[in-house]
């Protein structure tokens, strides 16, 4: 276990910088996503809040912070207050393992990819707790759907993210990103492309975005597991979903396109370019599809995505042995 | 006015989220509200979003005549919304019972149950009129 960038002091400084940058980036990506989504639907999207609506997510955030914060009489008060904070913190923590400012993450060790996946699963445990603690039938149905969704996409996602780790012969996100720059082999392209496709599909489910926004489905269950949250708690939950968007985009950009690695430009610029492209792909998927039913998601994930990702891992292994 | 209050006021003006409650409308006003939300008029330009849960919304958009049966439910939805909250009555029925005036089962408008901030008359009002109603509400907020 190694690889803190330097002394505890430098880690603290980089950590604070990362938190500020991720905060700004999450609001920017929400704007970018909403704007791209709107343009794909032939409309303008946010336009009058700041230059081309750039400050819209900030206005939403401040407004929600200033609103009344209602705690239902029947809710589990402690968990109800705690879960939005935890849901907001976990994706922020996971971003510490991804290279953003330099070619090395702030914290990295052999196996941090597995730890990042573990944190992503833990997040959904707290989503379920948030739903359960608000004691609203809509929330609980939403929470159960979130748990079911987790069971369907989690294994294909893990198997897809393992493929670049197999080629790089490392379970550290930083080492995988370095492999793209130093010893990338063209024969890896085919398994990587398929793994990228699976990872993008699973990321949509992880982020609860349109083809898989089943736990939120506002036309069926009001606002799903978020139904009872208002004011500051809702502001935190919205920020959490934006940070999660940054996290998934950064994870996919790092594991499939090398993240901060790249020629000429500084690492942070490459990171920004690659994650923005991934967010644009996400926005396209959101605009192209309608919501699936929960049984369609389960059948699709266990019947198509899982065998496909297993086959992909096998093909990657055979290719590695042959080359 | 301090910087903090100015910031909050700016955010409130720029991000009015609405929830639509249909009392017992003939769907004329509802379709016009949907028309105001869809790409042709695209109210997301002004930061207006349609939310499903009353806990998330700022403006309650009510359409249709308020019958005695729906009145307590309307009141409950209103009470579920967090402060500060505003109410917009859309259509003749919501403003004052419309053609159902003097019916035995109908109250004369939304303002008999909950306080209304903006009235949008018409049977049904055009989407432009509904957007104008939101603009009036924002003007009221600016003046406050």
XYZ file of C-alpha atoms in Angstrom:
467
model
C 0.000 0.000 0.000
C 1.662 3.162 -1.181
C 1.276 6.231 -3.269
C 0.164 9.171 -1.208
C 1.358 12.114 -3.291
C 3.649 13.317 -0.557
C 3.322 14.431 3.033
C 0.025 14.581 4.893
C 0.058 18.343 4.267
C 0.127 17.997 0.456
C -2.626 15.387 0.619
C -4.778 17.799 2.627
C -4.177 20.641 0.155
C -4.877 18.415 -2.882
C -7.936 16.997 -1.132
C -9.423 20.426 -0.462
C -8.680 21.494 -4.041
C -10.369 18.310 -5.294
C -13.491 18.968 -3.196
C -13.786 22.540 -4.544
C -13.133 21.443 -8.144
C -15.612 18.562 -7.915
C -18.230 20.925 -6.475
C -17.848 23.314 -9.418
C -17.541 20.466 -11.930
C -20.700 18.732 -10.679
C -22.760 21.903 -11.184
C -21.122 22.439 -14.590
C -21.863 18.880 -15.694
C -25.500 19.188 -14.588
C -25.758 22.292 -16.765
C -23.946 20.600 -19.655
C -26.151 17.522 -19.395
C -29.380 19.546 -19.239
C -28.263 21.770 -22.099
C -27.185 18.871 -24.352
C -30.407 17.007 -23.477
C -32.458 20.095 -24.383
C -30.606 20.647 -27.672
C -31.217 16.998 -28.632
C -34.943 17.616 -28.003
C -34.824 20.710 -30.225
C -35.219 23.221 -27.397
C -32.924 25.616 -25.599
C -32.750 24.368 -22.032
C -31.621 26.736 -19.258
C -30.986 30.103 -20.916
C -31.567 33.139 -18.700
C -29.681 32.288 -15.496
C -26.158 33.529 -16.085
C -24.493 33.202 -19.536
C -26.552 30.560 -21.460
C -28.038 29.358 -18.190
C -24.648 28.302 -16.799
C -25.657 29.305 -13.260
C -28.972 27.383 -13.326
C -27.771 24.444 -11.160
C -26.294 26.942 -8.678
C -29.593 28.848 -8.496
C -31.472 25.570 -7.925
C -29.010 24.611 -5.201
C -29.185 27.946 -3.331
C -32.971 28.046 -3.607
C -33.287 24.555 -2.136
C -30.860 25.474 0.674
C -33.071 28.435 1.624
C -36.335 26.495 1.616
C -38.176 25.039 4.586
C -36.800 21.651 5.667
C -39.696 19.350 6.530
C -39.162 16.176 8.565
C -42.249 13.945 8.521
C -43.743 13.089 11.919
C -43.374 9.343 11.341
C -39.818 9.454 9.936
C -36.779 7.981 11.646
C -35.322 11.415 12.510
C -31.638 10.492 12.867
C -31.353 8.355 9.723
C -33.537 10.773 7.767
C -31.156 13.646 8.589
C -27.986 11.589 8.208
C -28.563 9.703 4.969
C -28.420 12.719 2.550
C -25.048 13.708 4.061
C -23.654 10.176 3.664
C -25.087 9.845 0.134
C -23.313 13.108 -0.745
C -20.010 12.116 0.868
C -19.500 8.632 -0.585
C -19.101 9.606 -4.289
C -16.860 12.515 -3.218
C -14.667 10.067 -1.310
C -14.488 7.715 -4.299
C -13.186 10.560 -6.492
C -10.019 10.656 -4.362
C -8.916 7.413 -6.086
C -9.188 8.846 -9.595
C -6.340 10.879 -11.173
C -7.609 14.446 -11.676
C -4.836 17.037 -11.275
C -1.832 14.899 -12.122
C -1.279 11.455 -13.608
C -1.552 9.979 -10.127
C -4.608 10.030 -7.900
C -4.393 11.702 -4.500
C -4.660 8.317 -2.806
C -3.910 5.095 -4.642
C -3.011 1.556 -3.718
C -3.187 -1.858 -5.345
C -6.914 -2.719 -5.284
C -8.487 0.745 -5.113
C -10.674 -0.183 -8.103
C -12.339 -2.842 -5.966
C -12.652 -0.350 -3.118
C -14.288 2.193 -5.456
C -16.814 -0.449 -6.579
C -17.471 -1.318 -2.938
C -18.189 2.355 -2.167
C -20.585 2.539 -5.132
C -22.499 -0.405 -3.654
C -22.441 1.121 -0.174
C -24.048 4.238 -1.652
C -27.135 2.229 -2.572
C -27.358 0.771 0.900
C -27.754 4.337 2.153
C -30.252 5.112 -0.612
C -32.326 2.244 0.711
C -31.902 3.495 4.304
C -32.949 7.005 3.193
C -36.067 5.556 1.577
C -36.871 3.355 4.573
C -36.346 6.124 7.155
C -38.786 8.493 5.442
C -41.650 5.968 6.002
C -43.550 6.979 2.913
C -45.037 4.212 0.734
C -43.707 5.878 -2.438
C -40.243 6.209 -0.869
C -40.182 2.573 0.199
C -41.268 1.330 -3.238
C -38.544 3.552 -4.713
C -35.969 2.202 -2.260
C -36.863 -1.416 -3.029
C -36.598 -0.650 -6.736
C -33.180 0.954 -6.161
C -32.005 -2.200 -4.369
C -33.360 -4.448 -7.147
C -31.665 -2.245 -9.724
C -28.368 -2.479 -7.840
C -28.592 -6.285 -7.933
C -29.073 -6.238 -11.695
C -26.357 -3.837 -12.886
C -23.643 -4.285 -10.284
C -22.056 -7.535 -11.510
C -21.934 -6.560 -15.209
C -20.446 -3.186 -14.187
C -17.736 -4.844 -12.103
C -16.937 -7.346 -14.891
C -16.753 -4.508 -17.441
C -14.380 -2.451 -15.286
C -12.199 -5.522 -14.693
C -11.282 -5.784 -18.414
C -8.932 -2.733 -18.513
C -7.540 -3.919 -15.157
C -6.723 -7.313 -16.757
C -4.815 -5.695 -19.625
C -2.935 -3.347 -17.309
C -2.303 -6.261 -14.880
C -3.226 -4.026 -11.958
C -6.257 -3.298 -9.804
C -5.204 0.295 -9.189
C -7.040 2.989 -11.171
C -3.881 5.101 -11.387
C -1.801 2.239 -12.831
C -4.511 1.437 -15.387
C -4.531 5.098 -16.507
C -0.722 4.973 -16.856
C -0.954 1.747 -18.895
C -2.917 3.620 -21.575
C 0.022 5.991 -22.032
C 2.928 3.606 -21.761
C 2.067 0.115 -22.962
C -1.320 0.205 -24.686
C -1.748 -2.652 -27.196
C -4.101 -2.284 -30.205
C -5.452 -5.845 -29.778
C -7.073 -4.684 -26.510
C -9.441 -2.414 -28.441
C -12.208 -4.957 -29.153
C -12.756 -6.190 -25.560
C -12.322 -2.627 -24.291
C -14.981 -1.306 -26.686
C -17.493 -3.945 -25.576
C -16.622 -3.328 -21.906
C -17.087 0.409 -22.495
C -20.561 -0.226 -23.919
C -21.539 -2.381 -20.920
C -20.062 0.115 -18.463
C -21.989 3.019 -20.037
C -25.276 1.094 -19.851
C -24.606 0.154 -16.219
C -23.571 3.728 -15.390
C -27.005 4.893 -16.517
C -28.550 2.456 -14.037
C -26.116 3.480 -11.301
C -26.953 7.165 -11.873
C -30.715 6.471 -12.100
C -30.907 8.271 -15.416
C -33.648 7.995 -17.983
C -33.669 4.492 -19.411
C -33.197 3.228 -15.847
C -34.713 5.972 -13.680
C -37.024 3.289 -12.293
C -36.377 4.160 -8.597
C -37.447 7.770 -9.279
C -40.137 7.223 -11.947
C -42.151 10.371 -11.298
C -45.153 9.243 -13.329
C -45.542 6.108 -11.189
C -44.191 6.734 -7.681
C -44.097 10.575 -7.323
C -40.336 11.031 -6.861
C -39.325 7.566 -5.685
C -37.001 7.357 -2.704
C -36.543 11.159 -2.689
C -40.268 11.880 -2.236
C -40.142 13.084 1.384
C -36.910 15.092 1.179
C -37.206 18.867 0.956
C -35.085 21.973 1.465
C -31.478 21.409 2.516
C -31.712 17.613 2.370
C -33.004 17.694 -1.199
C -30.243 20.174 -2.126
C -27.680 17.692 -0.786
C -29.308 14.789 -2.641
C -29.264 16.730 -5.918
C -25.620 17.654 -5.351
C -24.933 13.992 -4.570
C -26.430 12.849 -7.876
C -24.341 15.493 -9.690
C -21.157 14.351 -7.926
C -22.095 10.782 -8.852
C -22.364 11.917 -12.467
C -18.830 13.334 -12.206
C -17.661 10.108 -10.565
C -19.094 7.738 -13.172
C -17.915 9.942 -16.053
C -14.449 10.198 -14.491
C -14.278 6.460 -13.775
C -15.244 5.534 -17.346
C -12.972 8.208 -18.838
C -10.063 6.963 -16.716
C -10.535 3.227 -17.207
C -11.329 3.324 -20.943
C -9.610 6.478 -22.244
C -6.727 6.924 -19.827
C -8.272 9.879 -17.937
C -5.646 12.480 -17.108
C -3.074 10.822 -19.392
C -2.414 12.420 -22.779
C 0.145 14.364 -24.821
C 0.799 18.158 -24.976
C -1.981 19.384 -22.683
C -1.719 19.346 -18.872
C -3.346 16.289 -17.162
C -6.275 18.298 -15.751
C -7.216 19.536 -19.247
C -7.254 15.956 -20.568
C -9.365 14.900 -17.604
C -11.888 17.673 -18.343
C -12.056 16.915 -22.075
C -12.533 13.170 -21.617
C -15.118 13.395 -18.824
C -17.114 16.013 -20.753
C -17.231 13.688 -23.760
C -18.500 10.850 -21.546
C -21.174 13.146 -20.058
C -22.197 14.019 -23.623
C -22.597 10.298 -24.371
C -24.746 9.989 -21.224
C -26.917 12.939 -22.341
C -27.439 11.265 -25.734
C -28.612 8.048 -24.083
C -30.975 10.025 -21.830
C -32.514 11.725 -24.868
C -32.746 8.562 -27.002
C -34.533 6.128 -24.691
C -37.707 5.904 -22.630
C -37.920 4.321 -19.175
C -37.771 0.514 -18.939
C -39.911 -1.466 -16.522
C -38.122 -3.025 -13.553
C -38.639 -6.568 -14.886
C -37.243 -5.539 -18.275
C -34.142 -4.165 -16.550
C -33.653 -7.320 -14.479
C -34.148 -9.612 -17.474
C -31.895 -7.471 -19.671
C -29.135 -7.214 -17.083
C -29.087 -10.899 -16.054
C -29.977 -12.301 -19.491
C -27.904 -10.121 -21.835
C -25.426 -7.883 -20.018
C -24.083 -10.486 -17.600
C -23.346 -13.257 -20.187
C -21.939 -10.609 -22.528
C -19.595 -9.217 -19.892
C -18.474 -12.743 -18.870
C -17.782 -13.618 -22.514
C -15.885 -10.346 -22.821
C -13.668 -11.175 -19.849
C -12.997 -14.611 -21.408
C -12.124 -13.097 -24.799
C -9.820 -10.595 -23.101
C -8.081 -13.437 -21.257
C -7.605 -15.505 -24.444
C -6.258 -12.449 -26.299
C -3.801 -11.761 -23.502
C -2.556 -15.356 -23.634
C -2.194 -15.337 -27.429
C -0.437 -11.984 -27.823
C -30.666 44.028 2.121
C -27.641 41.828 2.851
C -25.755 39.829 0.250
C -27.224 36.617 1.602
C -30.812 37.776 1.153
C -30.052 39.129 -2.313
C -28.543 35.767 -3.289
C -31.554 33.836 -1.965
C -33.956 36.165 -3.773
C -32.002 35.753 -7.022
C -32.068 31.964 -6.655
C -35.818 31.965 -5.945
C -36.570 34.099 -8.969
C -34.357 31.990 -11.233
C -35.558 28.553 -10.167
C -39.335 28.311 -9.735
C -40.252 24.620 -9.695
C -43.899 23.828 -10.215
C -46.238 21.022 -9.295
C -49.484 20.632 -11.175
C -52.632 19.679 -9.280
C -55.761 18.877 -11.264
C -58.851 19.410 -9.072
C -61.528 18.256 -11.478
C -60.600 19.921 -14.692
C -62.098 19.058 -18.098
C -58.406 18.578 -19.205
C -58.532 21.714 -21.362
C -56.343 23.688 -18.957
C -54.172 20.622 -18.263
C -53.339 20.229 -21.937
C -52.483 23.940 -22.142
C -50.213 23.584 -19.085
C -48.524 20.581 -20.708
C -48.178 22.624 -23.906
C -46.427 25.343 -21.893
C -43.995 22.745 -20.504
C -43.150 20.955 -23.775
C -40.401 21.950 -26.282
C -42.377 24.573 -28.241
C -42.481 26.993 -25.291
C -39.722 25.282 -23.249
C -40.104 26.966 -19.861
C -36.867 25.294 -18.727
C -35.246 28.364 -20.330
C -36.389 30.273 -17.238
C -35.418 27.460 -14.878
C -39.009 26.226 -14.481
C -39.165 22.474 -13.889
C -42.167 20.215 -13.324
C -41.733 18.161 -10.163
C -43.685 15.118 -9.058
C -43.517 15.577 -5.299
C -45.098 18.570 -3.466
C -42.070 18.496 -1.132
C -39.818 19.556 -4.025
C -41.990 22.302 -5.542
C -42.318 26.069 -5.066
C -45.429 26.852 -7.094
C -48.685 24.898 -6.949
C -50.451 25.184 -10.300
C -54.124 24.351 -9.817
C -56.551 23.738 -12.665
C -60.236 22.852 -12.647
C -63.199 23.611 -10.419
C -62.800 22.762 -6.731
C -65.549 20.367 -5.681
C -66.356 19.699 -2.017
C -64.766 16.283 -2.404
C -61.409 17.514 -3.696
C -61.103 20.559 -1.383
C -59.509 18.754 1.615
C -57.092 16.947 -0.716
C -56.066 20.239 -2.327
C -55.526 21.728 1.128
C -53.383 18.727 2.095
C -51.170 18.976 -1.007
C -50.726 22.686 -0.249
C -49.745 21.952 3.346
C -47.208 19.338 2.207
C -45.218 21.959 0.304
C -42.259 23.617 2.076
C -42.252 27.404 2.660
C -42.009 29.750 0.788
C -44.783 28.490 -1.503
C -47.045 30.114 -4.060
C -50.289 29.167 -5.751
C -51.324 29.828 -9.326
C -54.973 29.294 -10.319
C -55.141 28.422 -14.027
C -58.412 28.697 -15.960
C -61.848 30.118 -15.325
C -62.909 27.167 -13.120
C -59.942 27.528 -10.783
C -60.323 31.333 -10.627
C -64.032 31.278 -9.755
C -65.860 28.043 -10.675
C -66.413 29.163 -14.315
C -69.418 27.482 -15.926
C -69.931 25.449 -12.745
C -70.779 28.542 -10.667
C -73.824 27.963 -8.421
C -73.573 24.173 -8.714
C -74.454 22.470 -5.433
C -71.138 20.555 -5.219
C -68.606 23.176 -6.350
C -66.737 25.860 -4.399
C -66.270 29.225 -6.077
C -62.612 29.028 -6.889
C -59.332 27.788 -5.422
C -59.060 30.846 -3.136
C -61.925 29.517 -1.024
C -59.577 26.726 0.145
C -55.995 28.013 -0.048
C -54.478 31.501 -0.623
C -53.899 32.231 -4.325
C -51.094 34.505 -5.574
C -51.806 34.658 -9.301
C -54.993 34.142 -11.303
C -54.765 33.127 -14.981
C -58.243 33.493 -16.547
C -59.361 31.856 -19.776
C -61.226 28.756 -20.846
C -58.643 27.421 -21.391
C -55.851 30.022 -21.110
C -53.201 29.909 -23.835
C -49.714 28.657 -22.870
C -48.480 32.242 -23.330
C -51.004 33.353 -20.698
C -49.792 30.650 -18.279
C -46.170 31.719 -18.775
C -47.304 35.329 -18.264
C -48.862 34.192 -14.968
C -45.491 32.820 -13.833
C -43.832 36.081 -14.927
C -46.363 38.059 -12.823
C -45.535 35.829 -9.857
C -41.805 36.418 -10.362
C -42.439 40.185 -10.601
C -44.291 39.968 -7.289
C -41.312 38.115 -5.806
C -38.908 40.747 -7.137
C -40.946 43.542 -5.558
C -41.173 41.779 -2.183
